[in-house]
């Protein structure tokens, strides 16, 4: 029977609009656009740039690939992972923010004890559930969480139906660049993440082995923590590790526990990582762990903050590394089901270029033309890239010596023997 590759692009106007409410995705990035006359409020949001570039390159067919019927998850759906108290806090604060925003400034009552008490109560709740600092409350927060979770529920249904209908004969690739909120915990927001759509997605996929690869420059701590005791889920995180870098977790000896021992793989790297080092480690580690674990489903959390030019990352990666990952997953790994999620990435132009480039390779197995289509929204913003699909490698000092790279590889490859010894068919 001839093998067919099914491709699904998760996107709807509602999902894009609500994703754009995320504070980290609706501010001007540190990249300077140099567009005269453009007001700060007119700068495009990250989600808009990503989808516009993908659409301009005509990577997906509207009729064949788009999945636009994305329903909001309800509180019960989100309770599959998140605690009832945390979700109640999201609801309470969201309601408070809506109420306050509906009161016009000239209609506000004078401050009184009741209002102060309400504000103080919200502050206490926010602090208790991590809704502070890098995960501040924002108006529309609950709706945002419902749409992000709803996308995971939709993907889970598509995957389960695929296994039922095709039983491993065909291949399926799904893209959801609004997902990848890997820092959110069961009862706490963290690191720009309010809902852990990755964990929710994995929980939808029943009785299948799932491998989650995270290439965001920040450690995928929330996902690792959720499956630290599971032998059904293998997490692999390539991240920058060192003093002062968020979240400060992901040491190489954090390997899981109980049934999950040796199922949590951390690849801690230092500032200045280059393309050659990243691609070498990715190929050596991923190929060997895939051979041993034999996942039914592979999830890639494709944070782009390791790209040169990102304001929060400190790696030197070029676009070539992201194209390499896409090609490697399609042509070397070729898992039955591959799910590509977004994640961090705060140079919005570079993020849009990276995601469009990866999508085309994974869908059509070829690279995109270099020229940015002039039909792309905010075409003028690509001037910084010479109106071309290019992201060159950086020049940050590289603290990853070759002996260090080899030592990391050696430790993780040697652990494969323990991995095999600890292998079982038990599913969580």
Short mmCIF file of C-alpha atoms in Angstrom, two decimals:
data_model
loop_
_atom_site.label_atom_id
_atom_site.label_comp_id
_atom_site.label_asym_id
_atom_site.label_seq_id
_atom_site.Cartn_x
_atom_site.Cartn_y
_atom_site.Cartn_z
CA UNK A 1 0.00 0.00 0.00
CA UNK A 2 1.37 3.40 -0.99
CA UNK A 3 2.26 5.60 1.95
CA UNK A 4 0.62 9.01 2.11
CA UNK A 5 1.70 12.01 4.14
CA UNK A 6 -1.16 13.92 5.77
CA UNK A 7 -0.49 17.55 6.77
CA UNK A 8 -2.62 19.66 9.11
CA UNK A 9 -2.08 23.35 9.85
CA UNK A 10 -3.85 24.48 13.02
CA UNK A 11 -5.01 28.03 12.52
CA UNK A 12 -8.07 30.19 12.94
CA UNK A 13 -8.60 33.92 13.22
CA UNK A 14 -9.83 33.45 16.80
CA UNK A 15 -6.76 31.43 17.76
CA UNK A 16 -4.45 34.02 16.20
CA UNK A 17 -6.24 36.96 17.82
CA UNK A 18 -6.25 35.39 21.27
CA UNK A 19 -2.64 34.23 20.97
CA UNK A 20 -1.72 37.82 20.18
CA UNK A 21 -2.98 38.85 23.61
CA UNK A 22 0.03 37.14 25.20
CA UNK A 23 2.21 39.98 26.53
CA UNK A 24 5.42 38.39 25.25
CA UNK A 25 4.00 38.21 21.71
CA UNK A 26 2.46 41.64 21.23
CA UNK A 27 5.29 44.01 21.96
CA UNK A 28 7.92 45.33 19.63
CA UNK A 29 10.91 43.03 19.87
CA UNK A 30 14.38 44.39 20.47
CA UNK A 31 15.09 44.13 16.76
CA UNK A 32 14.94 47.60 15.27
CA UNK A 33 12.73 47.85 12.21
CA UNK A 34 13.62 51.43 11.27
CA UNK A 35 10.28 52.16 9.67
CA UNK A 36 9.65 55.89 9.69
CA UNK A 37 6.23 57.04 10.70
CA UNK A 38 5.10 53.77 12.25
CA UNK A 39 3.63 54.23 15.69
CA UNK A 40 4.54 51.75 18.43
CA UNK A 41 0.93 50.53 18.60
CA UNK A 42 0.99 49.74 14.87
CA UNK A 43 3.77 47.20 15.09
CA UNK A 44 2.47 43.75 14.13
CA UNK A 45 2.08 40.97 16.63
CA UNK A 46 4.17 37.82 16.37
CA UNK A 47 1.26 35.56 15.44
CA UNK A 48 0.25 37.85 12.57
CA UNK A 49 3.76 37.88 11.11
CA UNK A 50 4.09 34.08 11.28
CA UNK A 51 0.78 33.32 9.64
CA UNK A 52 1.13 36.03 7.01
CA UNK A 53 4.52 34.76 5.83
CA UNK A 54 3.32 31.14 5.73
CA UNK A 55 0.29 32.21 3.73
CA UNK A 56 2.34 34.37 1.34
CA UNK A 57 4.63 31.44 0.51
CA UNK A 58 1.51 29.26 -0.10
CA UNK A 59 2.98 26.43 1.96
CA UNK A 60 -0.38 24.94 2.88
CA UNK A 61 -3.53 24.40 0.87
CA UNK A 62 -6.55 26.12 2.37
CA UNK A 63 -8.78 23.26 1.24
CA UNK A 64 -6.50 20.34 2.18
CA UNK A 65 -4.41 21.37 5.16
CA UNK A 66 -6.15 24.04 7.24
CA UNK A 67 -7.93 23.05 10.45
CA UNK A 68 -9.93 26.09 11.46
CA UNK A 69 -12.62 24.57 13.66
CA UNK A 70 -10.89 25.10 16.98
CA UNK A 71 -13.25 25.23 19.91
CA UNK A 72 -12.37 26.74 23.24
CA UNK A 73 -11.56 24.25 25.98
CA UNK A 74 -13.61 24.47 29.14
CA UNK A 75 -12.41 24.39 32.72
CA UNK A 76 -13.01 20.62 32.99
CA UNK A 77 -10.82 20.04 29.90
CA UNK A 78 -7.99 22.06 31.38
CA UNK A 79 -8.30 20.21 34.69
CA UNK A 80 -6.87 17.16 32.97
CA UNK A 81 -3.54 18.71 33.96
CA UNK A 82 -4.02 22.01 35.76
CA UNK A 83 -5.35 22.19 39.30
CA UNK A 84 -8.85 23.40 40.06
CA UNK A 85 -7.48 26.13 42.34
CA UNK A 86 -5.16 27.47 39.64
CA UNK A 87 -7.92 27.60 37.04
CA UNK A 88 -10.20 29.29 39.56
CA UNK A 89 -7.49 31.92 40.09
CA UNK A 90 -7.32 32.54 36.32
CA UNK A 91 -11.10 32.95 36.23
CA UNK A 92 -11.19 35.27 39.27
CA UNK A 93 -8.41 37.57 38.05
CA UNK A 94 -9.73 37.61 34.49
CA UNK A 95 -13.16 38.65 35.76
CA UNK A 96 -11.58 41.38 37.91
CA UNK A 97 -9.60 42.76 34.95
CA UNK A 98 -12.67 42.81 32.72
CA UNK A 99 -14.68 44.63 35.35
CA UNK A 100 -11.98 47.25 35.85
CA UNK A 101 -11.45 47.85 32.15
CA UNK A 102 -15.15 48.42 31.58
CA UNK A 103 -15.14 51.38 33.95
CA UNK A 104 -14.09 54.48 32.10
CA UNK A 105 -11.51 56.64 33.78
CA UNK A 106 -13.91 59.58 34.24
CA UNK A 107 -16.49 57.29 35.79
CA UNK A 108 -14.20 55.66 38.32
CA UNK A 109 -15.26 56.00 41.91
CA UNK A 110 -12.98 57.55 44.37
CA UNK A 111 -10.68 55.09 46.09
CA UNK A 112 -12.22 53.48 49.09
CA UNK A 113 -11.48 50.60 51.39
CA UNK A 114 -13.54 48.13 49.38
CA UNK A 115 -11.68 48.77 46.16
CA UNK A 116 -8.33 48.63 47.91
CA UNK A 117 -9.31 45.32 49.49
CA UNK A 118 -10.29 43.88 46.11
CA UNK A 119 -7.03 45.00 44.53
CA UNK A 120 -5.03 43.59 47.41
CA UNK A 121 -6.85 40.28 47.15
CA UNK A 122 -6.06 40.03 43.44
CA UNK A 123 -2.42 40.76 44.18
CA UNK A 124 -2.31 37.95 46.72
CA UNK A 125 -3.91 35.50 44.32
CA UNK A 126 -1.53 36.52 41.54
CA UNK A 127 1.49 35.97 43.75
CA UNK A 128 0.27 32.58 44.95
CA UNK A 129 -0.22 31.23 41.42
CA UNK A 130 2.77 32.77 39.65
CA UNK A 131 0.79 35.47 37.85
CA UNK A 132 3.52 38.05 38.38
CA UNK A 133 6.81 39.21 36.86
CA UNK A 134 7.32 37.27 33.60
CA UNK A 135 3.74 35.94 33.65
CA UNK A 136 1.62 38.97 34.55
CA UNK A 137 -2.18 38.91 34.41
CA UNK A 138 -3.67 40.44 31.26
CA UNK A 139 -7.15 41.14 30.03
CA UNK A 140 -8.43 38.19 28.01
CA UNK A 141 -6.11 35.80 29.83
CA UNK A 142 -8.74 33.12 30.45
CA UNK A 143 -9.99 33.19 26.86
CA UNK A 144 -6.40 32.91 25.66
CA UNK A 145 -5.86 29.81 27.81
CA UNK A 146 -9.09 28.25 26.54
CA UNK A 147 -8.06 28.68 22.89
CA UNK A 148 -4.52 27.40 23.43
CA UNK A 149 -5.86 24.37 25.32
CA UNK A 150 -8.59 23.94 22.69
CA UNK A 151 -5.95 23.64 19.97
CA UNK A 152 -4.33 20.80 21.93
CA UNK A 153 -7.67 19.02 22.28
CA UNK A 154 -8.20 19.35 18.52
CA UNK A 155 -4.74 17.95 17.75
CA UNK A 156 -5.32 15.06 20.17
CA UNK A 157 -8.56 14.14 18.37
CA UNK A 158 -6.85 14.29 14.97
CA UNK A 159 -3.98 12.08 16.16
CA UNK A 160 -6.23 9.48 17.79
CA UNK A 161 -8.43 9.29 14.69
CA UNK A 162 -5.35 8.98 12.49
CA UNK A 163 -4.08 5.94 14.40
CA UNK A 164 -7.53 4.38 14.26
CA UNK A 165 -8.00 4.98 10.52
CA UNK A 166 -4.50 4.31 9.20
CA UNK A 167 -2.87 2.11 11.87
CA UNK A 168 0.65 3.29 11.14
CA UNK A 169 0.48 2.92 7.35
CA UNK A 170 0.52 6.65 6.53
CA UNK A 171 2.38 9.59 8.05
CA UNK A 172 0.87 12.65 9.73
CA UNK A 173 2.46 16.06 10.36
CA UNK A 174 0.63 18.73 12.36
CA UNK A 175 1.68 22.34 12.86
CA UNK A 176 0.54 24.62 15.69
CA UNK A 177 2.90 27.56 16.01
CA UNK A 178 0.77 29.13 18.76
CA UNK A 179 1.54 26.20 21.08
CA UNK A 180 4.67 25.24 22.99
CA UNK A 181 3.97 26.82 26.39
CA UNK A 182 6.50 24.61 28.13
CA UNK A 183 7.04 26.47 31.44
CA UNK A 184 3.49 26.39 32.84
CA UNK A 185 3.04 24.13 35.88
CA UNK A 186 0.07 22.31 37.27
CA UNK A 187 -0.75 25.14 39.66
CA UNK A 188 1.42 28.01 38.54
CA UNK A 189 2.09 30.27 35.57
CA UNK A 190 5.73 30.83 34.67
CA UNK A 191 7.97 32.25 31.96
CA UNK A 192 5.29 33.78 29.70
CA UNK A 193 3.31 30.52 29.97
CA UNK A 194 -0.16 30.32 31.51
CA UNK A 195 -1.38 26.96 30.20
CA UNK A 196 0.75 23.94 29.38
CA UNK A 197 -0.70 22.92 26.04
CA UNK A 198 2.09 20.37 25.50
CA UNK A 199 1.19 18.35 28.59
CA UNK A 200 -2.51 18.60 27.76
CA UNK A 201 -1.79 17.37 24.24
CA UNK A 202 0.25 14.37 25.40
CA UNK A 203 -2.52 13.42 27.84
CA UNK A 204 -4.98 13.30 24.91
CA UNK A 205 -2.90 10.74 23.03
CA UNK A 206 -3.80 7.51 24.75
CA UNK A 207 -1.61 4.39 24.97
CA UNK A 208 1.05 5.68 22.59
CA UNK A 209 4.70 6.40 23.28
CA UNK A 210 5.48 10.08 22.90
CA UNK A 211 8.88 11.71 22.48
CA UNK A 212 8.99 15.46 23.16
CA UNK A 213 12.06 17.30 21.82
CA UNK A 214 12.51 20.89 22.98
CA UNK A 215 15.03 23.16 21.23
CA UNK A 216 13.98 26.41 22.92
CA UNK A 217 16.99 28.13 24.48
CA UNK A 218 15.19 27.89 27.84
CA UNK A 219 14.78 24.53 29.56
CA UNK A 220 11.46 22.75 29.04
CA UNK A 221 10.94 22.46 32.78
CA UNK A 222 7.14 22.29 32.94
CA UNK A 223 6.87 19.35 30.55
CA UNK A 224 9.75 17.49 32.16
CA UNK A 225 8.24 17.91 35.61
CA UNK A 226 4.84 16.65 34.46
CA UNK A 227 6.27 13.39 33.11
CA UNK A 228 9.22 12.92 35.45
CA UNK A 229 7.82 9.56 36.63
CA UNK A 230 6.44 8.32 33.31
CA UNK A 231 7.95 5.69 31.01
CA UNK A 232 5.43 6.49 28.26
CA UNK A 233 6.91 9.93 27.57
CA UNK A 234 10.54 10.65 26.70
CA UNK A 235 11.53 14.33 27.06
CA UNK A 236 14.70 15.70 25.49
CA UNK A 237 15.60 19.35 26.11
CA UNK A 238 18.43 21.19 24.36
CA UNK A 239 18.85 24.43 26.30
CA UNK A 240 21.24 27.02 27.58
CA UNK A 241 22.22 26.24 31.15
CA UNK A 242 24.17 28.50 33.44
CA UNK A 243 24.08 31.16 36.08
CA UNK A 244 21.50 33.87 35.57
CA UNK A 245 19.58 32.19 32.73
CA UNK A 246 15.90 31.35 33.23
CA UNK A 247 14.69 28.94 34.54
CA UNK A 248 17.97 27.63 35.97
CA UNK A 249 16.96 23.96 35.65
CA UNK A 250 17.86 21.14 33.28
CA UNK A 251 21.09 19.77 34.72
CA UNK A 252 22.47 16.78 32.82
CA UNK A 253 21.98 14.50 35.85
CA UNK A 254 18.25 15.28 36.11
CA UNK A 255 17.14 12.01 34.52
CA UNK A 256 13.68 11.26 35.89
CA UNK A 257 12.67 8.93 38.67
CA UNK A 258 10.67 5.76 39.25
CA UNK A 259 9.34 4.45 35.94
CA UNK A 260 10.54 7.68 34.35
CA UNK A 261 14.19 7.14 35.22
CA UNK A 262 16.37 7.75 32.12
CA UNK A 263 13.27 9.05 30.29
CA UNK A 264 14.18 12.71 30.93
CA UNK A 265 17.16 13.79 28.86
CA UNK A 266 18.78 17.16 29.44
CA UNK A 267 21.35 18.61 27.05
CA UNK A 268 22.74 21.63 28.95
CA UNK A 269 24.71 23.98 26.72
CA UNK A 270 26.48 27.27 27.26
CA UNK A 271 26.28 30.70 25.68
CA UNK A 272 27.55 31.10 22.13
CA UNK A 273 26.53 27.67 20.81
CA UNK A 274 27.10 27.47 17.06
CA UNK A 275 25.41 25.61 14.20
CA UNK A 276 28.01 22.87 13.91
CA UNK A 277 27.85 21.99 17.61
CA UNK A 278 24.06 22.08 17.82
CA UNK A 279 23.52 19.97 14.71
CA UNK A 280 26.15 17.45 15.76
CA UNK A 281 24.58 16.90 19.18
CA UNK A 282 21.03 16.89 17.82
CA UNK A 283 21.81 14.22 15.24
CA UNK A 284 23.85 12.02 17.58
CA UNK A 285 21.47 12.17 20.54
CA UNK A 286 18.08 12.18 18.83
CA UNK A 287 18.84 9.37 16.37
CA UNK A 288 20.07 7.05 19.13
CA UNK A 289 17.21 7.74 21.54
CA UNK A 290 14.62 7.38 18.78
CA UNK A 291 16.11 3.98 17.88
CA UNK A 292 15.86 2.85 21.50
CA UNK A 293 12.52 4.39 22.48
CA UNK A 294 10.70 3.93 19.14
CA UNK A 295 8.09 6.64 19.69
CA UNK A 296 4.68 6.54 18.03
CA UNK A 297 4.42 10.33 18.23
CA UNK A 298 7.19 12.92 18.09
CA UNK A 299 6.56 16.47 19.32
CA UNK A 300 9.01 19.27 18.53
CA UNK A 301 8.86 22.37 20.73
CA UNK A 302 10.58 24.72 18.30
CA UNK A 303 11.50 27.83 20.24
CA UNK A 304 13.48 30.19 18.01
CA UNK A 305 15.18 32.18 20.77
CA UNK A 306 18.43 30.33 20.02
CA UNK A 307 18.64 32.17 16.70
CA UNK A 308 21.18 34.92 16.28
CA UNK A 309 19.50 38.26 16.95
CA UNK A 310 17.06 37.11 19.61
CA UNK A 311 16.91 39.60 22.51
CA UNK A 312 16.58 36.89 25.19
CA UNK A 313 18.75 34.07 23.82
CA UNK A 314 22.53 33.88 23.78
CA UNK A 315 23.27 31.36 21.04
CA UNK A 316 24.71 31.90 17.56
CA UNK A 317 22.39 29.67 15.54
CA UNK A 318 21.52 30.55 11.97
CA UNK A 319 18.44 29.56 9.97
CA UNK A 320 20.42 26.56 8.75
CA UNK A 321 20.05 24.81 12.13
CA UNK A 322 16.27 25.04 12.05
CA UNK A 323 16.15 23.80 8.47
CA UNK A 324 18.47 20.98 9.51
CA UNK A 325 16.11 19.93 12.32
CA UNK A 326 13.12 19.96 9.97
CA UNK A 327 14.92 17.91 7.33
CA UNK A 328 16.29 15.46 9.89
CA UNK A 329 12.87 14.82 11.42
CA UNK A 330 11.27 14.28 8.03
CA UNK A 331 13.95 12.26 6.25
CA UNK A 332 15.91 10.49 8.99
CA UNK A 333 13.41 10.00 11.82
CA UNK A 334 10.14 9.95 9.85
CA UNK A 335 7.94 9.12 12.83
CA UNK A 336 4.34 8.03 12.19
CA UNK A 337 3.08 11.26 13.73
CA UNK A 338 5.14 14.47 13.99
CA UNK A 339 3.71 17.52 15.74
CA UNK A 340 5.48 20.87 15.41
CA UNK A 341 4.73 23.44 18.09
CA UNK A 342 6.02 26.96 18.58
CA UNK A 343 7.56 28.29 21.82
CA UNK A 344 9.87 31.22 22.59
CA UNK A 345 11.25 33.56 19.97
CA UNK A 346 11.26 37.31 20.54
CA UNK A 347 12.72 38.58 17.31
CA UNK A 348 9.41 38.29 15.50
CA UNK A 349 10.74 38.63 11.96
CA UNK A 350 13.30 35.86 12.46
CA UNK A 351 10.68 33.66 14.12
CA UNK A 352 8.32 34.03 11.15
CA UNK A 353 11.14 33.17 8.73
CA UNK A 354 12.18 30.11 10.75
CA UNK A 355 8.67 28.70 11.07
CA UNK A 356 7.82 29.19 7.39
CA UNK A 357 11.13 27.56 6.41
CA UNK A 358 10.60 24.55 8.69
CA UNK A 359 7.00 24.12 7.57
CA UNK A 360 7.96 23.97 3.90
CA UNK A 361 10.67 21.37 4.44
CA UNK A 362 8.45 19.18 6.61
CA UNK A 363 5.56 19.50 4.15
CA UNK A 364 7.25 19.58 0.72
CA UNK A 365 10.81 18.43 1.54
CA UNK A 366 12.41 21.46 -0.06
CA UNK A 367 13.63 24.90 0.94
CA UNK A 368 11.70 28.07 0.21
CA UNK A 369 12.83 30.72 -2.30
CA UNK A 370 15.11 33.25 -0.66
CA UNK A 371 13.09 36.34 -1.55
CA UNK A 372 10.32 37.34 0.85
CA UNK A 373 7.04 37.52 -1.15
CA UNK A 374 6.01 41.15 -1.53
CA UNK A 375 2.43 40.08 -0.79
CA UNK A 376 3.47 39.46 2.83
CA UNK A 377 1.83 41.74 5.39
CA UNK A 378 4.30 44.31 6.71
CA UNK A 379 6.70 43.46 3.89
CA UNK A 380 8.64 46.63 4.71
CA UNK A 381 9.72 45.15 8.07
CA UNK A 382 11.87 42.57 6.29
CA UNK A 383 14.21 45.32 5.21
CA UNK A 384 16.46 44.39 8.14
CA UNK A 385 16.94 40.99 6.48
CA UNK A 386 17.47 42.49 3.03
CA UNK A 387 13.94 41.38 2.12
CA UNK A 388 15.33 37.85 2.08
CA UNK A 389 14.73 34.69 4.04
CA UNK A 390 18.09 34.74 5.75
CA UNK A 391 19.31 34.61 9.34
CA UNK A 392 23.07 34.41 9.61
CA UNK A 393 25.05 32.92 12.48
CA UNK A 394 26.04 35.16 15.37
CA UNK A 395 29.34 36.21 16.89
CA UNK A 396 28.66 35.88 20.63
CA UNK A 397 31.64 34.38 22.40
CA UNK A 398 31.29 30.59 22.38
CA UNK A 399 31.82 29.01 25.80
CA UNK A 400 31.11 25.49 24.48
CA UNK A 401 34.53 23.95 23.95
CA UNK A 402 34.70 20.86 21.77
CA UNK A 403 35.77 18.71 24.75
CA UNK A 404 32.65 19.91 26.59
CA UNK A 405 30.42 19.02 23.61
CA UNK A 406 31.99 15.57 23.42
CA UNK A 407 31.57 15.03 27.16
CA UNK A 408 27.86 15.88 27.00
CA UNK A 409 27.41 13.47 24.11
CA UNK A 410 29.40 10.74 25.87
CA UNK A 411 27.36 10.94 29.07
CA UNK A 412 24.01 10.84 27.27
CA UNK A 413 24.97 8.06 24.86
CA UNK A 414 26.34 5.90 27.68
CA UNK A 415 23.02 6.27 29.51
CA UNK A 416 21.33 4.46 26.66
CA UNK A 417 22.39 1.18 28.28
CA UNK A 418 20.43 2.11 31.43
CA UNK A 419 17.62 3.36 29.24
CA UNK A 420 17.30 -0.05 27.58
CA UNK A 421 17.51 -1.88 30.91
CA UNK A 422 14.72 0.28 32.28
CA UNK A 423 12.54 -0.15 29.20
CA UNK A 424 9.02 -1.48 29.53
CA UNK A 425 5.79 -1.49 27.61
CA UNK A 426 3.84 0.02 30.49
CA UNK A 427 1.73 3.00 29.50
CA UNK A 428 0.60 5.70 31.84
#
